[in-house]
CSV table of C-alpha atoms and ligand atoms in Angstrom, one decimal:
chain,number,residue,atom,x,y,z
D,221,UNK,CA,10.3,37.8,17.5
D,222,UNK,CA,10.0,37.5,21.3
D,223,UNK,CA,10.1,34.3,23.2
D,224,UNK,CA,6.7,32.9,24.2
D,225,UNK,CA,6.1,31.7,27.8
D,226,UNK,CA,2.9,29.7,27.8
D,227,UNK,CA,1.1,28.3,30.9
D,228,UNK,CA,-1.0,25.2,30.7
D,229,UNK,CA,-3.2,25.0,33.7
D,230,UNK,CA,-4.5,21.6,32.6
D,231,UNK,CA,-7.6,20.5,34.7
D,232,UNK,CA,-6.9,22.9,37.5
D,233,UNK,CA,-8.6,26.1,38.5
D,234,UNK,CA,-11.9,26.7,40.1
D,235,UNK,CA,-13.4,30.2,39.7
D,236,UNK,CA,-11.8,31.8,42.8
D,237,UNK,CA,-8.4,30.3,42.2
D,238,UNK,CA,-8.4,31.3,38.5
D,239,UNK,CA,-9.4,34.8,39.4
D,240,UNK,CA,-6.7,35.1,42.0
D,241,UNK,CA,-4.0,33.8,39.7
D,242,UNK,CA,-5.1,36.1,36.8
D,243,UNK,CA,-5.0,39.1,39.1
D,244,UNK,CA,-1.4,38.4,40.2
D,245,UNK,CA,-0.3,37.8,36.6
D,246,UNK,CA,-2.0,41.0,35.5
D,247,UNK,CA,-0.1,43.0,38.1
D,248,UNK,CA,3.2,41.3,37.4
D,249,UNK,CA,3.2,41.1,33.6
D,250,UNK,CA,4.1,44.7,32.7
D,251,UNK,CA,7.5,45.3,31.0
D,252,UNK,CA,8.3,41.7,30.3
D,253,UNK,CA,10.6,41.0,27.4
D,254,UNK,CA,8.6,37.9,26.3
D,255,UNK,CA,5.1,37.1,25.1
D,256,UNK,CA,3.0,35.7,27.9
D,257,UNK,CA,0.0,33.3,27.5
D,258,UNK,CA,-2.1,31.3,29.9
D,259,UNK,CA,-4.3,28.4,28.9
D,260,UNK,CA,-6.9,27.9,31.7
D,261,UNK,CA,-9.7,25.2,31.6
D,262,UNK,CA,-12.6,26.1,29.3
D,263,UNK,CA,-14.9,26.7,32.3
D,264,UNK,CA,-13.0,29.7,33.5
D,265,UNK,CA,-11.6,30.9,30.2
D,266,UNK,CA,-14.0,33.7,29.7
D,267,UNK,CA,-13.5,35.0,33.2
D,268,UNK,CA,-9.7,34.8,32.9
D,269,UNK,CA,-9.8,36.5,29.5
D,270,UNK,CA,-12.0,39.3,31.0
D,271,UNK,CA,-9.7,39.7,34.0
D,272,UNK,CA,-6.6,39.9,31.7
D,273,UNK,CA,-8.2,42.1,29.1
D,274,UNK,CA,-6.0,45.1,28.3
D,275,UNK,CA,-2.9,43.5,30.0
D,276,UNK,CA,0.0,41.9,28.1
D,277,UNK,CA,-1.2,38.4,29.0
D,278,UNK,CA,-3.2,36.6,26.4
D,279,UNK,CA,-5.4,33.6,26.9
D,280,UNK,CA,-5.8,30.3,25.1
D,281,UNK,CA,-7.6,27.0,25.2
D,282,UNK,CA,-6.1,23.6,26.0
D,283,UNK,CA,-7.7,21.7,23.1
D,284,UNK,CA,-10.4,22.1,20.5
D,285,UNK,CA,-12.6,19.8,18.4
D,286,UNK,CA,-11.9,19.9,14.6
D,287,UNK,CA,-15.5,20.8,13.8
D,288,UNK,CA,-16.8,24.3,14.5
D,289,UNK,CA,-20.2,23.1,16.0
D,290,UNK,CA,-22.5,20.1,16.1
D,291,UNK,CA,-23.5,17.0,18.0
D,292,UNK,CA,-20.2,16.4,19.9
D,293,UNK,CA,-21.2,16.0,23.5
D,294,UNK,CA,-18.6,17.4,25.9
D,295,UNK,CA,-16.3,18.9,23.3
D,296,UNK,CA,-15.4,22.6,22.8
D,297,UNK,CA,-14.8,24.0,19.4
D,298,UNK,CA,-12.3,26.6,18.2
D,299,UNK,CA,-14.9,29.3,17.5
D,300,UNK,CA,-16.3,28.7,21.0
D,301,UNK,CA,-12.8,29.3,22.5
D,302,UNK,CA,-12.4,32.4,20.3
D,303,UNK,CA,-15.9,33.6,21.4
D,304,UNK,CA,-14.9,33.2,25.1
D,305,UNK,CA,-11.8,35.4,24.6
D,306,UNK,CA,-9.1,33.0,23.6
D,307,UNK,CA,-6.5,34.0,21.0
D,308,UNK,CA,-4.5,30.7,21.1
D,309,UNK,CA,-5.1,27.0,21.6
D,310,UNK,CA,-2.9,24.0,22.5
D,311,UNK,CA,-3.4,21.0,20.3
D,312,UNK,CA,-1.8,17.5,20.4
D,313,UNK,CA,-0.7,17.6,24.0
D,314,UNK,CA,0.7,14.2,24.9
D,315,UNK,CA,-2.0,13.9,27.6
D,316,UNK,CA,-4.5,13.9,24.7
D,317,UNK,CA,-2.4,11.9,22.2
D,318,UNK,CA,-1.8,9.2,24.7
D,319,UNK,CA,-4.9,9.5,26.9
D,320,UNK,CA,-7.4,9.8,24.1
D,321,UNK,CA,-5.6,8.1,21.2
D,322,UNK,CA,-5.3,11.3,19.2
D,323,UNK,CA,-3.4,10.8,15.9
D,324,UNK,CA,-1.2,13.2,14.0
D,325,UNK,CA,-4.0,13.5,11.5
D,326,UNK,CA,-6.5,14.6,14.1
D,327,UNK,CA,-4.0,17.0,15.7
D,328,UNK,CA,-3.5,18.5,12.2
D,329,UNK,CA,-7.3,18.9,11.8
D,330,UNK,CA,-7.5,20.6,15.1
D,331,UNK,CA,-4.7,23.0,14.2
D,332,UNK,CA,-6.6,23.8,10.9
D,333,UNK,CA,-9.8,24.4,12.8
D,334,UNK,CA,-8.0,26.7,15.2
D,335,UNK,CA,-6.5,28.7,12.3
D,336,UNK,CA,-9.9,28.9,10.6
D,337,UNK,CA,-11.4,30.3,13.8
D,338,UNK,CA,-8.7,32.9,14.1
D,339,UNK,CA,-6.7,31.2,16.9
D,340,UNK,CA,-3.0,30.6,16.9
D,341,UNK,CA,-2.3,26.9,17.5
D,342,UNK,CA,0.5,25.4,19.7
D,343,UNK,CA,1.1,21.9,18.3
D,344,UNK,CA,2.8,19.7,20.9
D,345,UNK,CA,5.1,16.9,20.0
D,346,UNK,CA,7.4,14.6,22.1
D,347,UNK,CA,8.7,11.1,22.5
D,348,UNK,CA,7.9,8.6,25.2
D,349,UNK,CA,10.7,7.4,27.4
D,350,UNK,CA,10.7,4.0,25.7
D,351,UNK,CA,11.1,5.7,22.3
D,352,UNK,CA,14.0,7.7,23.6
D,353,UNK,CA,15.7,4.7,25.1
D,354,UNK,CA,15.3,2.8,21.9
D,355,UNK,CA,17.1,5.6,20.0
D,356,UNK,CA,13.9,6.6,18.1
D,357,UNK,CA,13.2,10.0,19.7
D,358,UNK,CA,14.2,12.1,16.7
D,359,UNK,CA,12.3,10.1,14.0
D,360,UNK,CA,9.2,9.9,16.2
D,361,UNK,CA,9.2,13.6,16.8
D,362,UNK,CA,10.0,14.5,13.2
D,363,UNK,CA,7.0,12.3,12.1
D,364,UNK,CA,4.8,14.0,14.6
D,365,UNK,CA,5.8,17.4,13.3
D,366,UNK,CA,5.3,16.4,9.6
D,367,UNK,CA,1.9,14.8,10.3
D,368,UNK,CA,0.5,17.4,12.7
D,369,UNK,CA,1.5,20.8,11.2
D,370,UNK,CA,-0.8,22.0,8.4
D,371,UNK,CA,0.4,23.9,5.3
D,372,UNK,CA,1.0,27.6,5.8
D,373,UNK,CA,1.2,27.0,9.6
D,374,UNK,CA,1.1,30.3,11.5
D,375,UNK,CA,1.6,28.7,14.9
D,376,UNK,CA,4.1,27.4,17.4
D,377,UNK,CA,5.5,24.0,18.0
D,378,UNK,CA,6.1,22.8,21.6
D,379,UNK,CA,8.6,20.0,22.2
D,380,UNK,CA,7.6,18.1,25.3
D,381,UNK,CA,9.3,14.8,26.0
D,382,UNK,CA,6.5,12.8,27.6
D,383,UNK,CA,8.8,11.5,30.3
D,384,UNK,CA,9.7,15.0,31.4
D,385,UNK,CA,6.1,16.2,31.9
D,386,UNK,CA,5.1,16.5,35.6
D,387,UNK,CA,8.0,14.4,36.7
D,388,UNK,CA,10.6,16.9,37.8
D,389,UNK,CA,13.0,15.4,35.2
D,390,UNK,CA,14.1,17.6,32.3
D,391,UNK,CA,15.8,16.8,29.1
D,392,UNK,CA,19.6,17.5,29.1
D,393,UNK,CA,20.7,20.7,27.4
D,394,UNK,CA,22.3,18.7,24.6
D,395,UNK,CA,19.1,16.8,24.0
D,396,UNK,CA,17.0,19.9,23.9
D,397,UNK,CA,19.3,21.6,21.4
D,398,UNK,CA,19.5,18.5,19.2
D,399,UNK,CA,15.8,18.0,19.2
D,400,UNK,CA,15.0,21.6,18.5
D,401,UNK,CA,17.4,21.4,15.6
D,402,UNK,CA,15.7,18.3,14.3
D,403,UNK,CA,12.3,19.9,14.6
D,404,UNK,CA,13.5,23.0,12.8
D,405,UNK,CA,14.8,20.8,9.9
D,406,UNK,CA,11.5,19.0,9.8
D,407,UNK,CA,9.5,22.3,9.8
D,408,UNK,CA,11.5,23.6,6.9
D,409,UNK,CA,11.1,20.2,5.0
D,410,UNK,CA,7.3,20.2,5.7
D,411,UNK,CA,6.5,23.9,5.3
D,412,UNK,CA,9.3,25.3,3.2
D,413,UNK,CA,10.8,28.7,4.0
D,414,UNK,CA,7.9,29.4,6.4
D,415,UNK,CA,9.2,26.7,8.7
D,416,UNK,CA,12.3,28.8,9.5
D,417,UNK,CA,10.2,31.3,11.4
D,418,UNK,CA,8.1,29.0,13.6
D,419,UNK,CA,8.9,29.4,17.3
D,420,UNK,CA,9.8,26.1,19.0
D,421,UNK,CA,9.0,25.9,22.7
D,422,UNK,CA,10.4,23.4,25.2
D,423,UNK,CA,8.1,21.9,27.8
D,424,UNK,CA,8.4,19.4,30.6
D,425,UNK,CA,9.1,20.3,34.3
D,426,UNK,CA,10.2,23.8,33.5
D,427,UNK,CA,10.8,25.6,36.8
D,428,UNK,CA,12.2,29.0,37.7
D,429,UNK,CA,15.6,27.5,38.8
D,430,UNK,CA,16.6,26.1,35.3
D,431,UNK,CA,14.6,28.6,33.2
D,432,UNK,CA,17.4,31.1,32.3
D,433,UNK,CA,19.8,28.3,31.1
D,434,UNK,CA,17.0,26.6,29.2
D,435,UNK,CA,15.8,29.8,27.5
D,436,UNK,CA,19.3,30.7,26.5
D,437,UNK,CA,19.8,27.5,24.5
D,438,UNK,CA,20.1,27.8,20.7
D,439,UNK,CA,16.8,27.2,19.0
D,440,UNK,CA,14.6,27.5,22.1
D,441,UNK,CA,11.8,30.0,21.3
D,442,UNK,CA,10.1,29.8,24.7
D,443,UNK,CA,8.6,27.4,27.2
D,444,UNK,CA,5.3,25.6,27.7
D,445,UNK,CA,4.9,25.4,31.5
D,446,UNK,CA,2.5,23.1,33.4
D,447,UNK,CA,2.8,22.8,37.1
D,448,UNK,CA,4.8,26.0,37.6
D,449,UNK,CA,2.2,28.0,35.7
D,450,UNK,CA,-0.2,27.5,38.6
D,451,UNK,CA,2.1,29.4,41.0
D,452,UNK,CA,2.0,33.1,39.8
D,453,UNK,CA,5.4,33.9,41.3
D,454,UNK,CA,7.1,30.9,39.6
D,455,UNK,CA,5.4,31.6,36.2
D,456,UNK,CA,6.5,35.2,36.3
D,457,UNK,CA,10.0,34.2,37.3
D,458,UNK,CA,10.2,32.0,34.3
D,459,UNK,CA,8.9,34.8,32.1
D,460,UNK,CA,11.5,37.1,33.5
D,461,UNK,CA,14.2,34.6,32.5
D,462,UNK,CA,13.1,35.0,28.9
D,463,UNK,CA,14.8,38.1,27.7
D,464,UNK,CA,16.0,37.6,24.2
D,465,UNK,CA,14.9,37.2,20.6
D,466,UNK,CA,13.2,33.8,20.0
D,467,UNK,CA,14.8,33.4,16.6
D,468,UNK,CA,18.1,35.2,17.0
D,469,UNK,CA,20.0,32.0,16.9
D,470,UNK,CA,17.9,30.2,14.3
D,471,UNK,CA,20.9,30.2,12.0
D,472,UNK,CA,22.7,28.0,14.5
D,473,UNK,CA,22.5,24.5,13.1
D,474,UNK,CA,18.7,24.5,12.7
N,15,PGA,P1,4.9,20.4,33.5
N,15,PGA,O1,3.9,20.2,32.3
N,15,PGA,O2,5.6,21.7,33.4
N,15,PGA,O3,4.1,20.2,34.8
N,15,PGA,O4,5.9,19.3,33.4
N,15,PGA,C1,4.2,20.7,31.0
N,15,PGA,C2,3.1,20.4,30.1
N,15,PGA,O5,2.5,19.3,30.1
N,15,PGA,O6,2.7,21.3,29.2
């Protein structure tokens, strides 16, 4: 299985910017050794999906409501994302867990809704700085995985330490490897054998400069990229750094 490089545009991208970014990605994405995904805001998702149609770049949403339709002012459902051209959706990003009080149970419901709508979910997990400093990073993240990933999970998990998101700080290589091993063990404990094949991405200030070293680490199945995904040249440079099998080293401890 190939590594996945996913771009999370967050609340960025007016129509013209999104179209310009999609056009450069479309031109630059041929021949990459990884899977490439962009997750634009819902308002431009259909336009970006149309612009990338027929290219290797697939499109996803950034969140979905657990219900398919109904009286939920302001929310976007998984079938709506699918209808707009999405094939993937991010759920449980820390900006939603912390900013909107989303629990593991809600994230799991969202992942289930995504799967029911034919979308592949990316379930995000990650500890706060305080949790890491107090020595609780691994139990916190393991509990997030166990509580957020539904049975038969066909998706991807993204490990994003909260303190590394948008800060320019990155987890050390040893910490990334140790946490990816911990997540793998929890996935197998939660899902059984199926947990061995789930790609685990790293996210948090991933930039072109450190991408090759990061993506070569044991257990790293790709990257979830925020800020650098808004700069087409940077995002493509990260994608070019991903050039090996995402699971080739899964037999390494975890
Ligand atoms: P960042 O964001 O790359 O800007 O740190 C990553 C994310 O939040 O997915």
